[in-house]
Amino acid sequence: MSTVSYYTAEGLKKLREELDQLKSIERPKASQAIAEARDKGDLSENAEYDAAKEAQGMLEMRIAKLEEVHSNARLIDETHLDVSKVLVLSNVKIKNQANGMELKYTLVAESEADLKTGKISVTSPIGKGLLGKSVGQVAEITVPNGKLNFEVLEISRD
């Protein structure tokens, strides 16, 4: 049984775009590569044909996986989210109590996480530790280096 994945509107749009790209552009390219390799002669000794068939198989697996993810994807309704606690789609400003450094993160689904843009997964150690916390609370988070304490300074939604 497949698990349900929760997406923002932006994340769901990216998923659909990738699926459309694979189906409408990459799939015909793979078919064309197989046809060209087939035209080159004896298939029993044609490494190019074998490679093209293998590439097509990998592409079809990727398409099937994305279709499964898409069919189990659910859009998060941001209007019903509680702003008093850290939840998915919360913008959180936290303070590392050890060094006083302040950080800002947006908690997102695992598939949308991107540390470069400040989006961390709710399944990451920091994301898990912050879930359910309110402003002023301290989250003790176990990371590979040990334990870190983060104070929640602000919670907001965009």
PDB file of C-alpha atoms in Angstrom:
ATOM      1  CA  MET A   1       0.000   0.000   0.000  1.00  0.00           C
ATOM      2  CA  SER A   2       1.327   3.429  -0.936  1.00  0.00           C
ATOM      3  CA  THR A   3       1.684   6.242   1.524  1.00  0.00           C
ATOM      4  CA  VAL A   4      -0.012   9.580   1.134  1.00  0.00           C
ATOM      5  CA  SER A   5       2.334  12.518   0.538  1.00  0.00           C
ATOM      6  CA  TYR A   6       1.380  16.097   1.341  1.00  0.00           C
ATOM      7  CA  TYR A   7       2.410  18.881  -1.014  1.00  0.00           C
ATOM      8  CA  THR A   8       2.191  22.623  -1.264  1.00  0.00           C
ATOM      9  CA  ALA A   9       0.642  24.011  -4.451  1.00  0.00           C
ATOM     10  CA  GLU A  10       4.160  24.789  -5.714  1.00  0.00           C
ATOM     11  CA  GLY A  11       5.449  21.274  -4.970  1.00  0.00           C
ATOM     12  CA  LEU A  12       2.472  19.600  -6.616  1.00  0.00           C
ATOM     13  CA  LYS A  13       2.911  21.800  -9.691  1.00  0.00           C
ATOM     14  CA  LYS A  14       6.597  20.778  -9.961  1.00  0.00           C
ATOM     15  CA  LEU A  15       5.634  17.106  -9.661  1.00  0.00           C
ATOM     16  CA  ARG A  16       3.067  17.443 -12.463  1.00  0.00           C
ATOM     17  CA  GLU A  17       5.543  19.337 -14.672  1.00  0.00           C
ATOM     18  CA  GLU A  18       8.209  16.662 -14.231  1.00  0.00           C
ATOM     19  CA  LEU A  19       5.706  13.922 -15.039  1.00  0.00           C
ATOM     20  CA  ASP A  20       4.506  15.789 -18.146  1.00  0.00           C
ATOM     21  CA  GLN A  21       8.119  16.361 -19.265  1.00  0.00           C
ATOM     22  CA  LEU A  22       8.927  12.656 -18.963  1.00  0.00           C
ATOM     23  CA  LYS A  23       5.777  11.553 -20.779  1.00  0.00           C
ATOM     24  CA  SER A  24       5.663  14.105 -23.600  1.00  0.00           C
ATOM     25  CA  ILE A  25       9.365  14.706 -24.304  1.00  0.00           C
ATOM     26  CA  GLU A  26      11.578  12.001 -22.810  1.00  0.00           C
ATOM     27  CA  ARG A  27       9.383   9.015 -23.748  1.00  0.00           C
ATOM     28  CA  PRO A  28       9.321   9.901 -27.491  1.00  0.00           C
ATOM     29  CA  LYS A  29      13.108  10.492 -27.388  1.00  0.00           C
ATOM     30  CA  ALA A  30      13.632   7.011 -25.929  1.00  0.00           C
ATOM     31  CA  SER A  31      11.421   5.457 -28.614  1.00  0.00           C
ATOM     32  CA  GLN A  32      13.331   7.325 -31.303  1.00  0.00           C
ATOM     33  CA  ALA A  33      16.679   6.113 -29.909  1.00  0.00           C
ATOM     34  CA  ILE A  34      15.437   2.504 -30.003  1.00  0.00           C
ATOM     35  CA  ALA A  35      14.192   2.909 -33.575  1.00  0.00           C
ATOM     36  CA  GLU A  36      17.533   4.375 -34.708  1.00  0.00           C
ATOM     37  CA  ALA A  37      19.489   1.578 -33.012  1.00  0.00           C
ATOM     38  CA  ARG A  38      17.172  -1.054 -34.519  1.00  0.00           C
ATOM     39  CA  ASP A  39      17.849   0.324 -37.995  1.00  0.00           C
ATOM     40  CA  LYS A  40      21.590  -0.282 -37.582  1.00  0.00           C
ATOM     41  CA  GLY A  41      21.335  -4.005 -38.137  1.00  0.00           C
ATOM     42  CA  ASP A  42      21.642  -7.249 -36.163  1.00  0.00           C
ATOM     43  CA  LEU A  43      19.959  -6.772 -32.770  1.00  0.00           C
ATOM     44  CA  SER A  44      21.796  -9.696 -31.152  1.00  0.00           C
ATOM     45  CA  GLU A  45      25.120  -7.827 -31.332  1.00  0.00           C
ATOM     46  CA  ASN A  46      23.844  -4.257 -31.106  1.00  0.00           C
ATOM     47  CA  ALA A  47      25.005  -2.696 -27.820  1.00  0.00           C
ATOM     48  CA  GLU A  48      23.397   0.620 -28.768  1.00  0.00           C
ATOM     49  CA  TYR A  49      19.999  -1.094 -29.026  1.00  0.00           C
ATOM     50  CA  ASP A  50      20.469  -2.793 -25.649  1.00  0.00           C
ATOM     51  CA  ALA A  51      21.451   0.522 -24.044  1.00  0.00           C
ATOM     52  CA  ALA A  52      18.453   2.304 -25.566  1.00  0.00           C
ATOM     53  CA  LYS A  53      16.089  -0.433 -24.328  1.00  0.00           C
ATOM     54  CA  GLU A  54      17.611  -0.251 -20.851  1.00  0.00           C
ATOM     55  CA  ALA A  55      17.286   3.550 -20.808  1.00  0.00           C
ATOM     56  CA  GLN A  56      13.644   3.225 -21.848  1.00  0.00           C
ATOM     57  CA  GLY A  57      13.044   0.728 -19.044  1.00  0.00           C
ATOM     58  CA  MET A  58      14.541   3.128 -16.486  1.00  0.00           C
ATOM     59  CA  LEU A  59      12.429   5.971 -17.868  1.00  0.00           C
ATOM     60  CA  GLU A  60       9.249   3.899 -17.653  1.00  0.00           C
ATOM     61  CA  MET A  61      10.100   2.975 -14.039  1.00  0.00           C
ATOM     62  CA  ARG A  62      10.563   6.660 -13.186  1.00  0.00           C
ATOM     63  CA  ILE A  63       7.260   7.556 -14.862  1.00  0.00           C
ATOM     64  CA  ALA A  64       5.443   4.766 -12.982  1.00  0.00           C
ATOM     65  CA  LYS A  65       6.942   5.920  -9.668  1.00  0.00           C
ATOM     66  CA  LEU A  66       5.958   9.555 -10.280  1.00  0.00           C
ATOM     67  CA  GLU A  67       2.436   8.524 -11.314  1.00  0.00           C
ATOM     68  CA  GLU A  68       2.108   6.565  -8.061  1.00  0.00           C
ATOM     69  CA  VAL A  69       3.380   9.511  -6.014  1.00  0.00           C
ATOM     70  CA  HIS A  70       1.065  11.879  -7.902  1.00  0.00           C
ATOM     71  CA  SER A  71      -1.959   9.638  -7.370  1.00  0.00           C
ATOM     72  CA  ASN A  72      -1.281   9.609  -3.613  1.00  0.00           C
ATOM     73  CA  ALA A  73      -0.423  13.309  -3.381  1.00  0.00           C
ATOM     74  CA  ARG A  74      -2.631  15.576  -1.317  1.00  0.00           C
ATOM     75  CA  LEU A  75      -2.617  19.366  -1.386  1.00  0.00           C
ATOM     76  CA  ILE A  76      -2.147  21.003   2.002  1.00  0.00           C
ATOM     77  CA  ASP A  77      -4.907  23.484   2.808  1.00  0.00           C
ATOM     78  CA  GLU A  78      -2.947  26.277   4.456  1.00  0.00           C
ATOM     79  CA  THR A  79      -6.063  28.127   5.646  1.00  0.00           C
ATOM     80  CA  HIS A  80      -6.806  25.484   8.298  1.00  0.00           C
ATOM     81  CA  LEU A  81      -3.313  25.316   9.803  1.00  0.00           C
ATOM     82  CA  ASP A  82      -2.801  26.481  13.388  1.00  0.00           C
ATOM     83  CA  VAL A  83      -0.312  29.378  13.607  1.00  0.00           C
ATOM     84  CA  SER A  84       0.378  28.988  17.317  1.00  0.00           C
ATOM     85  CA  LYS A  85       2.381  25.781  16.810  1.00  0.00           C
ATOM     86  CA  VAL A  86       5.088  24.654  14.407  1.00  0.00           C
ATOM     87  CA  LEU A  87       3.461  22.549  11.667  1.00  0.00           C
ATOM     88  CA  VAL A  88       4.099  21.739   8.029  1.00  0.00           C
ATOM     89  CA  LEU A  89       4.469  25.012   6.045  1.00  0.00           C
ATOM     90  CA  SER A  90       5.403  26.980   9.151  1.00  0.00           C
ATOM     91  CA  ASN A  91       8.079  29.620   8.766  1.00  0.00           C
ATOM     92  CA  VAL A  92      10.081  29.281  11.944  1.00  0.00           C
ATOM     93  CA  LYS A  93      12.743  31.545  13.374  1.00  0.00           C
ATOM     94  CA  ILE A  94      14.847  29.668  15.918  1.00  0.00           C
ATOM     95  CA  LYS A  95      17.810  30.502  18.091  1.00  0.00           C
ATOM     96  CA  ASN A  96      20.612  28.043  18.808  1.00  0.00           C
ATOM     97  CA  GLN A  97      21.060  28.374  22.570  1.00  0.00           C
ATOM     98  CA  ALA A  98      24.678  27.187  22.454  1.00  0.00           C
ATOM     99  CA  ASN A  99      26.020  29.945  20.183  1.00  0.00           C
ATOM    100  CA  GLY A 100      23.129  32.454  19.926  1.00  0.00           C
ATOM    101  CA  MET A 101      22.852  32.014  16.153  1.00  0.00           C
ATOM    102  CA  GLU A 102      19.398  32.692  14.698  1.00  0.00           C
ATOM    103  CA  LEU A 103      18.096  30.620  11.791  1.00  0.00           C
ATOM    104  CA  LYS A 104      14.958  30.764   9.644  1.00  0.00           C
ATOM    105  CA  TYR A 105      13.418  27.661   8.112  1.00  0.00           C
ATOM    106  CA  THR A 106      10.216  26.672   6.377  1.00  0.00           C
ATOM    107  CA  LEU A 107       9.049  23.175   7.260  1.00  0.00           C
ATOM    108  CA  VAL A 108       7.903  21.270   4.184  1.00  0.00           C
ATOM    109  CA  ALA A 109       7.196  17.712   3.075  1.00  0.00           C
ATOM    110  CA  GLU A 110      10.265  15.557   2.523  1.00  0.00           C
ATOM    111  CA  SER A 111       9.915  15.698  -1.262  1.00  0.00           C
ATOM    112  CA  GLU A 112      10.062  19.516  -1.266  1.00  0.00           C
ATOM    113  CA  ALA A 113      13.010  19.983   1.109  1.00  0.00           C
ATOM    114  CA  ASP A 114      15.794  22.244  -0.178  1.00  0.00           C
ATOM    115  CA  LEU A 115      18.275  23.560   2.361  1.00  0.00           C
ATOM    116  CA  LYS A 116      19.596  26.202  -0.073  1.00  0.00           C
ATOM    117  CA  THR A 117      16.223  27.941   0.012  1.00  0.00           C
ATOM    118  CA  GLY A 118      15.694  27.375   3.738  1.00  0.00           C
ATOM    119  CA  LYS A 119      13.157  24.567   3.330  1.00  0.00           C
ATOM    120  CA  ILE A 120      13.712  21.638   5.677  1.00  0.00           C
ATOM    121  CA  SER A 121      11.796  18.410   5.837  1.00  0.00           C
ATOM    122  CA  VAL A 122       9.436  17.686   8.708  1.00  0.00           C
ATOM    123  CA  THR A 123      11.088  14.251   8.824  1.00  0.00           C
ATOM    124  CA  SER A 124      14.601  15.684   9.374  1.00  0.00           C
ATOM    125  CA  PRO A 125      15.930  15.694  12.956  1.00  0.00           C
ATOM    126  CA  ILE A 126      15.431  19.467  13.294  1.00  0.00           C
ATOM    127  CA  GLY A 127      12.008  19.336  11.624  1.00  0.00           C
ATOM    128  CA  LYS A 128      10.827  16.521  13.901  1.00  0.00           C
ATOM    129  CA  GLY A 129      12.128  18.326  16.973  1.00  0.00           C
ATOM    130  CA  LEU A 130      10.343  21.569  16.096  1.00  0.00           C
ATOM    131  CA  LEU A 131       6.942  20.063  15.234  1.00  0.00           C
ATOM    132  CA  GLY A 132       4.285  21.002  17.768  1.00  0.00           C
ATOM    133  CA  LYS A 133       6.428  23.601  19.556  1.00  0.00           C
ATOM    134  CA  SER A 134       5.107  27.088  20.360  1.00  0.00           C
ATOM    135  CA  VAL A 135       6.880  30.435  20.550  1.00  0.00           C
ATOM    136  CA  GLY A 136       9.160  30.502  23.582  1.00  0.00           C
ATOM    137  CA  GLN A 137       9.495  26.731  23.849  1.00  0.00           C
ATOM    138  CA  VAL A 138      12.875  25.035  23.559  1.00  0.00           C
ATOM    139  CA  ALA A 139      13.308  22.013  21.313  1.00  0.00           C
ATOM    140  CA  GLU A 140      16.047  19.567  22.307  1.00  0.00           C
ATOM    141  CA  ILE A 141      17.135  17.947  19.074  1.00  0.00           C
ATOM    142  CA  THR A 142      19.459  14.994  18.714  1.00  0.00           C
ATOM    143  CA  VAL A 143      21.751  15.366  15.718  1.00  0.00           C
ATOM    144  CA  PRO A 144      24.778  13.268  14.717  1.00  0.00           C
ATOM    145  CA  ASN A 145      27.093  15.596  16.729  1.00  0.00           C
ATOM    146  CA  GLY A 146      25.018  15.317  19.910  1.00  0.00           C
ATOM    147  CA  LYS A 147      22.147  17.376  21.262  1.00  0.00           C
ATOM    148  CA  LEU A 148      21.218  20.911  20.247  1.00  0.00           C
ATOM    149  CA  ASN A 149      18.730  23.211  21.937  1.00  0.00           C
ATOM    150  CA  PHE A 150      16.743  25.604  19.767  1.00  0.00           C
ATOM    151  CA  GLU A 151      14.375  28.224  21.138  1.00  0.00           C
ATOM    152  CA  VAL A 152      11.388  29.011  18.914  1.00  0.00           C
ATOM    153  CA  LEU A 153      11.348  32.802  18.415  1.00  0.00           C
ATOM    154  CA  GLU A 154       8.676  33.239  15.718  1.00  0.00           C
ATOM    155  CA  ILE A 155       6.125  31.183  13.829  1.00  0.00           C
ATOM    156  CA  SER A 156       4.442  32.540  10.720  1.00  0.00           C
ATOM    157  CA  ARG A 157       2.833  31.543   7.421  1.00  0.00           C
ATOM    158  CA  ASP A 158       3.373  33.126   4.009  1.00  0.00           C
TER     159      ASP A 158
END
